[in-house]
PDB file of C-alpha atoms in Angstrom:
ATOM      1  CA  UNK A  12     103.246 204.934 243.586  1.00 86.00           C
ATOM      2  CA  UNK A  13     105.753 207.265 241.907  1.00 91.00           C
ATOM      3  CA  UNK A  14     103.609 210.324 242.589  1.00 91.00           C
ATOM      4  CA  UNK A  15     103.410 209.356 246.256  1.00 94.00           C
ATOM      5  CA  UNK A  16     107.195 209.080 246.445  1.00 97.00           C
ATOM      6  CA  UNK A  17     107.560 212.440 244.686  1.00 95.00           C
ATOM      7  CA  UNK A  18     105.084 214.062 247.080  1.00 94.00           C
ATOM      8  CA  UNK A  19     106.944 212.669 250.104  1.00 96.00           C
ATOM      9  CA  UNK A  20     110.262 213.873 248.673  1.00 96.00           C
ATOM     10  CA  UNK A  21     108.823 217.361 248.071  1.00 92.00           C
ATOM     11  CA  UNK A  22     107.418 217.531 251.604  1.00 94.00           C
ATOM     12  CA  UNK A  23     110.755 216.345 253.006  1.00 95.00           C
ATOM     13  CA  UNK A  24     112.572 218.994 250.983  1.00 93.00           C
ATOM     14  CA  UNK A  25     110.239 221.721 252.244  1.00 89.00           C
ATOM     15  CA  UNK A  26     110.617 220.560 255.863  1.00 92.00           C
ATOM     16  CA  UNK A  27     114.401 220.544 255.489  1.00 93.00           C
ATOM     17  CA  UNK A  28     114.490 223.965 253.832  1.00 92.00           C
ATOM     18  CA  UNK A  29     112.150 225.451 256.466  1.00 92.00           C
ATOM     19  CA  UNK A  30     114.593 224.524 259.259  1.00 92.00           C
ATOM     20  CA  UNK A  31     117.843 225.210 257.420  1.00 90.00           C
ATOM     21  CA  UNK A  32     119.585 228.510 258.388  1.00 90.00           C
ATOM     22  CA  UNK A  33     120.641 229.202 254.753  1.00 91.00           C
ATOM     23  CA  UNK A  34     118.117 227.389 252.520  1.00 91.00           C
ATOM     24  CA  UNK A  35     118.557 226.834 248.800  1.00 88.00           C
ATOM     25  CA  UNK A  36     114.920 227.806 248.302  1.00 84.00           C
ATOM     26  CA  UNK A  37     113.422 229.769 251.140  1.00 88.00           C
ATOM     27  CA  UNK A  38     109.867 228.436 251.530  1.00 89.00           C
ATOM     28  CA  UNK A  39     108.895 231.557 253.490  1.00 90.00           C
ATOM     29  CA  UNK A  40     108.838 233.489 250.216  1.00 91.00           C
ATOM     30  CA  UNK A  41     105.573 231.686 249.404  1.00 90.00           C
ATOM     31  CA  UNK A  42     103.973 233.505 252.339  1.00 92.00           C
ATOM     32  CA  UNK A  43     104.001 236.683 250.211  1.00 94.00           C
ATOM     33  CA  UNK A  44     100.722 236.800 248.297  1.00 94.00           C
ATOM     34  CA  UNK A  45     102.183 238.418 245.182  1.00 91.00           C
ATOM     35  CA  UNK A  46     104.928 235.835 244.780  1.00 93.00           C
ATOM     36  CA  UNK A  47     102.626 232.913 245.577  1.00 93.00           C
ATOM     37  CA  UNK A  48     100.057 234.166 243.054  1.00 90.00           C
ATOM     38  CA  UNK A  49     102.661 234.650 240.343  1.00 88.00           C
ATOM     39  CA  UNK A  50     104.018 231.172 241.068  1.00 91.00           C
ATOM     40  CA  UNK A  51     100.533 229.651 240.788  1.00 90.00           C
ATOM     41  CA  UNK A  52      99.895 231.406 237.465  1.00 84.00           C
ATOM     42  CA  UNK A  53     103.281 230.256 236.120  1.00 87.00           C
ATOM     43  CA  UNK A  54     102.517 226.697 237.236  1.00 88.00           C
ATOM     44  CA  UNK A  55      99.148 226.684 235.437  1.00 82.00           C
ATOM     45  CA  UNK A  56     100.636 228.192 232.278  1.00 82.00           C
ATOM     46  CA  UNK A  57     103.466 225.667 232.341  1.00 85.00           C
ATOM     47  CA  UNK A  58     101.043 222.757 232.605  1.00 83.00           C
ATOM     48  CA  UNK A  59      98.878 224.119 229.791  1.00 79.00           C
ATOM     49  CA  UNK A  60     101.826 224.804 227.521  1.00 81.00           C
ATOM     50  CA  UNK A  61     103.140 221.285 228.170  1.00 84.00           C
ATOM     51  CA  UNK A  62      99.756 219.850 227.228  1.00 79.00           C
ATOM     52  CA  UNK A  63      99.360 221.825 224.032  1.00 78.00           C
ATOM     53  CA  UNK A  64     102.929 221.793 222.731  1.00 81.00           C
ATOM     54  CA  UNK A  65     103.980 218.270 223.704  1.00 85.00           C
ATOM     55  CA  UNK A  66     101.004 216.072 224.526  1.00 83.00           C
ATOM     56  CA  UNK A  67      98.673 217.198 221.743  1.00 84.00           C
ATOM     57  CA  UNK A  68     101.177 216.552 218.912  1.00 87.00           C
ATOM     58  CA  UNK A  69     102.082 213.259 220.564  1.00 88.00           C
ATOM     59  CA  UNK A  70      98.379 212.345 220.704  1.00 86.00           C
ATOM     60  CA  UNK A  71      97.706 213.056 217.036  1.00 86.00           C
ATOM     61  CA  UNK A  72     100.788 211.086 215.987  1.00 91.00           C
ATOM     62  CA  UNK A  73     100.542 208.020 218.219  1.00 91.00           C
ATOM     63  CA  UNK A  74      96.799 207.670 218.812  1.00 88.00           C
ATOM     64  CA  UNK A  75      95.301 209.146 215.672  1.00 87.00           C
ATOM     65  CA  UNK A  76      98.081 207.903 213.374  1.00 89.00           C
ATOM     66  CA  UNK A  77      99.151 211.214 211.823  1.00 89.00           C
ATOM     67  CA  UNK A  78     102.620 211.541 210.382  1.00 94.00           C
ATOM     68  CA  UNK A  79     104.894 214.127 211.982  1.00 92.00           C
ATOM     69  CA  UNK A  80     104.443 216.412 208.977  1.00 94.00           C
ATOM     70  CA  UNK A  81     100.650 216.145 209.017  1.00 90.00           C
ATOM     71  CA  UNK A  82     100.570 216.699 212.790  1.00 88.00           C
ATOM     72  CA  UNK A  83     102.686 219.819 212.366  1.00 88.00           C
ATOM     73  CA  UNK A  84     100.476 221.107 209.565  1.00 87.00           C
ATOM     74  CA  UNK A  85      97.215 220.649 211.448  1.00 83.00           C
ATOM     75  CA  UNK A  86      98.638 222.202 214.627  1.00 84.00           C
ATOM     76  CA  UNK A  87     100.338 225.079 212.785  1.00 88.00           C
ATOM     77  CA  UNK A  88      97.276 227.384 212.968  1.00 88.00           C
ATOM     78  CA  UNK A  89      97.736 227.571 216.761  1.00 85.00           C
ATOM     79  CA  UNK A  90     101.203 229.019 216.209  1.00 86.00           C
ATOM     80  CA  UNK A  91      99.894 231.431 213.607  1.00 90.00           C
ATOM     81  CA  UNK A  92      97.189 232.589 216.010  1.00 89.00           C
ATOM     82  CA  UNK A  93      99.913 233.146 218.596  1.00 86.00           C
ATOM     83  CA  UNK A  94     101.860 235.276 216.102  1.00 88.00           C
ATOM     84  CA  UNK A  95      98.724 237.313 215.344  1.00 89.00           C
ATOM     85  CA  UNK A  96      97.918 237.849 219.038  1.00 89.00           C
ATOM     86  CA  UNK A  97     101.396 239.072 220.052  1.00 87.00           C
ATOM     87  CA  UNK A  98     101.239 242.563 218.481  1.00 89.00           C
ATOM     88  CA  UNK A  99      97.685 243.131 219.701  1.00 88.00           C
ATOM     89  CA  UNK A 100      98.575 242.044 223.214  1.00 88.00           C
ATOM     90  CA  UNK A 101     101.704 244.190 223.118  1.00 87.00           C
ATOM     91  CA  UNK A 102      99.686 247.293 222.309  1.00 87.00           C
ATOM     92  CA  UNK A 103      97.107 246.487 224.972  1.00 87.00           C
ATOM     93  CA  UNK A 104      99.768 245.795 227.612  1.00 84.00           C
ATOM     94  CA  UNK A 105     100.534 249.502 227.858  1.00 86.00           C
ATOM     95  CA  UNK A 106      96.876 250.499 228.157  1.00 91.00           C
ATOM     96  CA  UNK A 107      95.310 248.006 230.561  1.00 91.00           C
ATOM     97  CA  UNK A 108      96.287 246.724 234.011  1.00 91.00           C
ATOM     98  CA  UNK A 109      98.733 243.807 233.926  1.00 84.00           C
ATOM     99  CA  UNK A 110      96.284 241.315 235.411  1.00 86.00           C
ATOM    100  CA  UNK A 111      93.775 241.675 232.552  1.00 89.00           C
ATOM    101  CA  UNK A 112      95.803 240.057 229.726  1.00 88.00           C
ATOM    102  CA  UNK A 113      97.000 237.399 232.162  1.00 85.00           C
ATOM    103  CA  UNK A 114      93.409 236.631 233.173  1.00 88.00           C
ATOM    104  CA  UNK A 115      92.326 236.583 229.518  1.00 89.00           C
ATOM    105  CA  UNK A 116      95.111 234.123 228.705  1.00 86.00           C
ATOM    106  CA  UNK A 117      94.174 231.895 231.628  1.00 86.00           C
ATOM    107  CA  UNK A 118      90.532 231.905 230.555  1.00 89.00           C
ATOM    108  CA  UNK A 119      91.493 230.941 227.005  1.00 87.00           C
ATOM    109  CA  UNK A 120      93.694 228.156 228.351  1.00 83.00           C
ATOM    110  CA  UNK A 121      90.771 226.996 230.506  1.00 85.00           C
ATOM    111  CA  UNK A 122      88.581 226.981 227.380  1.00 86.00           C
ATOM    112  CA  UNK A 123      91.278 224.939 225.646  1.00 84.00           C
ATOM    113  CA  UNK A 124      91.293 222.380 228.456  1.00 81.00           C
ATOM    114  CA  UNK A 125      87.496 222.227 228.392  1.00 85.00           C
ATOM    115  CA  UNK A 126      87.498 221.637 224.629  1.00 82.00           C
ATOM    116  CA  UNK A 127      90.114 218.894 224.978  1.00 80.00           C
ATOM    117  CA  UNK A 128      88.446 217.154 227.937  1.00 83.00           C
ATOM    118  CA  UNK A 129      86.878 214.266 226.023  1.00 80.00           C
ATOM    119  CA  UNK A 130      89.436 213.618 223.283  1.00 81.00           C
ATOM    120  CA  UNK A 131      89.925 209.904 222.585  1.00 81.00           C
ATOM    121  CA  UNK A 132      90.925 207.614 219.735  1.00 82.00           C
ATOM    122  CA  UNK A 133      87.769 208.166 217.673  1.00 82.00           C
ATOM    123  CA  UNK A 134      87.521 211.922 218.177  1.00 80.00           C
ATOM    124  CA  UNK A 135      87.307 213.862 214.911  1.00 82.00           C
ATOM    125  CA  UNK A 136      89.831 216.638 214.456  1.00 76.00           C
ATOM    126  CA  UNK A 137      87.444 219.511 215.290  1.00 76.00           C
ATOM    127  CA  UNK A 138      87.574 219.410 219.116  1.00 76.00           C
ATOM    128  CA  UNK A 139      91.325 219.083 219.440  1.00 76.00           C
ATOM    129  CA  UNK A 140      91.975 221.639 216.709  1.00 79.00           C
ATOM    130  CA  UNK A 141      89.752 224.202 218.408  1.00 81.00           C
ATOM    131  CA  UNK A 142      91.387 223.391 221.737  1.00 80.00           C
ATOM    132  CA  UNK A 143      94.797 223.912 220.172  1.00 82.00           C
ATOM    133  CA  UNK A 144      93.734 227.219 218.630  1.00 82.00           C
ATOM    134  CA  UNK A 145      92.325 228.441 221.932  1.00 83.00           C
ATOM    135  CA  UNK A 146      95.594 227.517 223.650  1.00 81.00           C
ATOM    136  CA  UNK A 147      97.579 229.365 220.984  1.00 82.00           C
ATOM    137  CA  UNK A 148      95.558 232.470 221.650  1.00 82.00           C
ATOM    138  CA  UNK A 149      95.748 232.017 225.419  1.00 83.00           C
ATOM    139  CA  UNK A 150      99.510 231.777 225.325  1.00 81.00           C
ATOM    140  CA  UNK A 151      99.860 235.096 223.493  1.00 84.00           C
ATOM    141  CA  UNK A 152      97.950 237.423 225.797  1.00 84.00           C
ATOM    142  CA  UNK A 153     100.111 237.390 228.936  1.00 82.00           C
ATOM    143  CA  UNK A 154     103.513 237.311 227.217  1.00 76.00           C
ATOM    144  CA  UNK A 155     103.905 241.088 226.645  1.00 67.00           C
ATOM    145  CA  UNK A 156     102.519 241.782 230.121  1.00 48.00           C
TER     146      UNK A 156
END
């Protein structure tokens, strides 16, 4: 119900902004392929980062019963992987086209989502740890680009 109301509100906003002579957000900008593509990539990254930095720690604390300290310790390797990827990605950013590290990051985030697809209350820590690690790596590749 709430998603339906949100969708109707978003469509109403877009219809209003399309007709307005001085819109707050000009919806015509989405007709430019470069901007629309960058927006789509940012939307996917935002959703993946939300899932791995908010939902995954919440899952291990509330569903699997970890303490906040234990949840932080088991998810810490994802952050360390991110720290290790940053300098490598920074060096590669000057040598390869911009779309390549972004595509690599998206693929690693897709792998993360695939690894986390069946996580439930009785899931051992392996699948969600590997999904977290993949997300940590996926987040690092596009940042210097």
